[in-house]
Amino acid sequence: MHRPGGRVSLGLMRIVLFGATGMVGSRIAAEAARRGHQVTAVSRSGRSPVPGVTGAAADASDPARVAALAAGADAVASACGPPRDGSEPTEPFLALNRALVRGTRDAGVRRLVVVGGAGSLEVAPGRELVDQPGFPESLVPEALAHRAALEYYRTVDDLDWTYISPAAEIGPGERTGRFRVGDDLLLTDADGTSRISAEDYAAAFLDELEEGAHPRARTSVAY
C-alpha cells in the first residue's frame, strides 16, 4: 500500500531525538522540523544537524540523562546504531536500547520510535535476510545487533514502541513522499530491489510518530 509522506499532523509534538547527527537521524530531525514539531536533537557532540533545531549533548546509554531530556516530551525517537569500531556490537547496543527504554519510562513518556535494521526482515516466512547467502559479511555483526534489539523491544509491554526497518538499501537521495509500509517481510520492487532514500525513510518515520499506527510492532519501509 502506498502512503503519502508529509501528512498534516493533528497536533504538533515535542520530540526528543537521540542519534540526531547521523545520516538517518539528521534527516529525521529535518523532516520533524519541516512539519513544525519541536525537536531536541541529541548527540554526543551536542551539535544540531538542522538550523533552528535545538541541540543537546548526551550519551543515550545513560538512562538518567535520557529521562532528564525526555521529561515533558510527547515522544522519544532513536536513530542510534550499533558501534562500528570493530568491537562486538550486540551487547553495547542492547545496553543502549535498555537505557533508552528505562529513561523513556522514567520520564513518563509512553511513545518510543526507533530506527531499526533490515537484516532481520524475512525474505520468506521464517527466513531472515541476514541469514541468506550473499549477505555482506562485513554487515553481519551490525545486523545481528539490530536483530537482538528488536527481540528485546518485543519483550517491552509498557511502552508504545515502534521499530522501523528500512529497505535493504538506504542512502541519501530524493524525498518523493511515496513509499510502501510493510511488516516483517522484506519489501522489493518489480526488479527485486529493496531500497529507500533516507529522506523518504524519515518521512515514513514521522508519519508513524504522528499517527501511532503500529504500537508495539515492527514496520518496514521501501519503494
C-alpha positions as semicolon CSV with decimal commas, in nm:
position;residue;x (nm);y (nm);z (nm)
1;M;0,000;0,000;0,000
2;H;0,139;0,339;-0,096
3;R;0,125;0,611;0,163
4;P;0,198;0,979;0,112
5;G;0,471;1,126;0,332
6;G;0,427;1,461;0,500
7;R;0,068;1,435;0,614
8;V;-0,058;1,719;0,826
9;S;-0,035;1,631;1,194
10;L;-0,340;1,678;1,411
11;G;-0,115;1,837;1,670
12;L;0,244;1,948;1,696
13;M;0,467;1,737;1,915
14;R;0,771;1,776;2,131
15;I;1,015;1,509;2,011
16;V;1,347;1,417;2,169
17;L;1,562;1,252;1,905
18;F;1,875;1,056;2,001
19;G;2,141;0,988;1,738
20;A;2,037;1,304;1,558
21;T;2,356;1,380;1,366
22;G;2,389;1,057;1,166
23;M;2,282;1,004;0,807
24;V;1,930;0,891;0,902
25;G;1,896;1,087;1,226
26;S;1,974;1,419;1,063
27;R;1,704;1,361;0,806
28;I;1,452;1,267;1,072
29;A;1,537;1,590;1,253
30;A;1,495;1,789;0,931
31;E;1,162;1,620;0,849
32;A;1,028;1,680;1,200
33;A;1,129;2,046;1,186
34;R;0,978;2,076;0,839
35;R;0,644;1,964;0,983
36;G;0,663;2,218;1,264
37;H;0,741;1,987;1,555
38;Q;0,960;2,098;1,843
39;V;1,272;1,885;1,822
40;T;1,559;1,835;2,062
41;A;1,841;1,682;1,858
42;V;2,059;1,475;2,091
43;S;2,408;1,353;2,010
44;R;2,737;1,308;2,188
45;S;2,865;1,631;2,033
46;G;2,551;1,832;2,110
47;R;2,565;1,975;1,759
48;S;2,230;2,040;1,591
49;P;2,207;1,896;1,239
50;V;1,934;2,139;1,132
51;P;1,923;2,519;1,161
52;G;1,665;2,623;1,417
53;V;1,662;2,284;1,590
54;T;1,788;2,273;1,948
55;G;2,091;2,051;2,003
56;A;2,177;1,871;2,327
57;A;2,476;1,663;2,432
58;A;2,409;1,325;2,591
59;D;2,502;0,960;2,583
60;A;2,189;0,756;2,505
61;S;2,323;0,472;2,718
62;D;2,277;0,688;3,030
63;P;1,914;0,633;3,140
64;A;1,918;0,925;3,384
65;R;2,024;1,163;3,107
66;V;1,764;1,015;2,872
67;A;1,495;1,070;3,137
68;A;1,606;1,428;3,203
69;L;1,592;1,521;2,835
70;A;1,267;1,333;2,770
71;A;1,076;1,485;3,061
72;G;0,769;1,662;2,922
73;A;0,814;1,525;2,568
74;D;0,537;1,368;2,363
75;A;0,770;1,109;2,214
76;V;1,126;0,982;2,221
77;A;1,290;0,877;1,897
78;S;1,618;0,697;1,842
79;A;1,837;0,684;1,532
80;C;2,124;0,534;1,729
81;G;2,313;0,248;1,571
82;P;2,547;-0,025;1,691
83;P;2,914;0,066;1,739
84;R;3,127;0,045;1,423
85;D;3,470;0,040;1,583
86;G;3,536;-0,327;1,516
87;S;3,424;-0,442;1,861
88;E;3,140;-0,687;1,919
89;P;2,834;-0,460;1,883
90;T;2,542;-0,660;2,020
91;E;2,586;-0,618;2,395
92;P;2,666;-0,243;2,385
93;F;2,371;-0,186;2,153
94;L;2,137;-0,383;2,374
95;A;2,258;-0,185;2,675
96;L;2,189;0,140;2,490
97;N;1,835;0,033;2,399
98;R;1,765;-0,084;2,752
99;A;1,879;0,259;2,874
100;L;1,652;0,431;2,621
101;V;1,356;0,227;2,742
102;R;1,434;0,288;3,107
103;G;1,487;0,661;3,056
104;T;1,172;0,696;2,848
105;R;0,975;0,508;3,111
106;D;1,122;0,712;3,397
107;A;1,032;1,034;3,216
108;G;0,669;0,925;3,195
109;V;0,672;0,916;2,814
110;R;0,488;0,625;2,653
111;R;0,588;0,668;2,286
112;L;0,928;0,544;2,165
113;V;1,007;0,504;1,795
114;V;1,341;0,359;1,684
115;V;1,536;0,322;1,362
116;G;1,581;-0,049;1,307
117;G;1,783;-0,268;1,076
118;A;1,691;-0,454;0,759
119;G;1,880;-0,776;0,829
120;S;1,603;-0,926;1,041
121;L;1,339;-0,876;0,770
122;E;1,215;-1,203;0,623
123;V;1,270;-1,295;0,258
124;A;1,017;-1,574;0,319
125;P;0,835;-1,683;0,634
126;G;1,099;-1,785;0,888
127;R;1,395;-1,692;0,662
128;E;1,570;-1,366;0,754
129;L;1,777;-1,159;0,514
130;V;2,089;-1,169;0,734
131;D;2,097;-1,549;0,718
132;Q;2,086;-1,569;0,338
133;P;2,386;-1,649;0,116
134;G;2,538;-1,333;-0,023
135;F;2,454;-1,109;0,272
136;P;2,766;-0,891;0,312
137;E;2,986;-1,044;0,579
138;S;3,102;-0,704;0,700
139;L;2,742;-0,610;0,784
140;V;2,652;-0,926;0,974
141;P;2,757;-0,804;1,323
142;E;2,553;-0,486;1,289
143;A;2,253;-0,677;1,152
144;L;2,266;-0,924;1,441
145;A;2,287;-0,637;1,690
146;H;1,976;-0,479;1,539
147;R;1,800;-0,817;1,547
148;A;1,880;-0,856;1,917
149;A;1,741;-0,506;1,980
150;L;1,417;-0,599;1,805
151;E;1,390;-0,914;2,014
152;Y;1,436;-0,700;2,324
153;Y;1,167;-0,449;2,222
154;R;0,924;-0,735;2,174
155;T;0,952;-0,800;2,548
156;V;0,862;-0,439;2,638
157;D;0,491;-0,425;2,717
158;D;0,453;-0,093;2,899
159;L;0,562;0,148;2,623
160;D;0,410;0,216;2,283
161;W;0,730;0,142;2,091
162;T;0,765;0,101;1,716
163;Y;1,072;-0,043;1,544
164;I;1,101;0,075;1,183
165;S;1,322;-0,127;0,948
166;P;1,444;0,039;0,629
167;A;1,477;-0,136;0,295
168;A;1,791;-0,341;0,230
169;E;1,945;-0,037;0,059
170;I;1,916;0,307;0,219
171;G;2,115;0,618;0,145
172;P;2,091;0,991;0,072
173;G;1,852;1,071;-0,208
174;E;1,528;1,240;-0,301
175;R;1,225;1,298;-0,082
176;T;0,939;1,178;-0,300
177;G;0,678;1,122;-0,028
178;R;0,582;0,794;-0,197
179;F;0,671;0,460;-0,039
180;R;0,523;0,139;0,095
181;V;0,489;0,044;0,460
182;G;0,508;-0,326;0,544
183;D;0,569;-0,555;0,837
184;D;0,824;-0,835;0,886
185;L;0,865;-0,923;0,518
186;L;1,134;-0,757;0,306
187;L;0,967;-0,525;0,055
188;T;1,107;-0,530;-0,300
189;D;1,013;-0,359;-0,623
190;A;0,931;-0,524;-0,956
191;D;1,302;-0,579;-1,023
192;G;1,357;-0,747;-0,689
193;T;1,539;-0,447;-0,545
194;S;1,473;-0,334;-0,188
195;R;1,561;0,031;-0,143
196;I;1,450;0,360;0,014
197;S;1,606;0,705;0,032
198;A;1,695;0,832;0,378
199;E;1,467;1,126;0,309
200;D;1,163;0,908;0,241
201;Y;1,251;0,683;0,534
202;A;1,242;0,996;0,751
203;A;0,900;1,089;0,610
204;A;0,769;0,742;0,698
205;F;0,926;0,767;1,044
206;L;0,745;1,096;1,110
207;D;0,418;0,955;0,979
208;E;0,446;0,681;1,240
209;L;0,539;0,926;1,516
210;E;0,238;1,142;1,434
211;E;-0,018;0,869;1,373
212;G;0,092;0,595;1,613
213;A;-0,045;0,336;1,373
214;H;0,184;0,048;1,479
215;P;0,233;0,044;1,856
216;R;0,444;-0,245;1,990
217;A;0,525;-0,364;1,642
218;R;0,794;-0,370;1,376
219;T;0,722;-0,200;1,045
220;S;0,930;-0,170;0,729
221;V;0,958;0,098;0,460
222;A;1,059;0,063;0,095
223;Y;0,966;0,172;-0,256
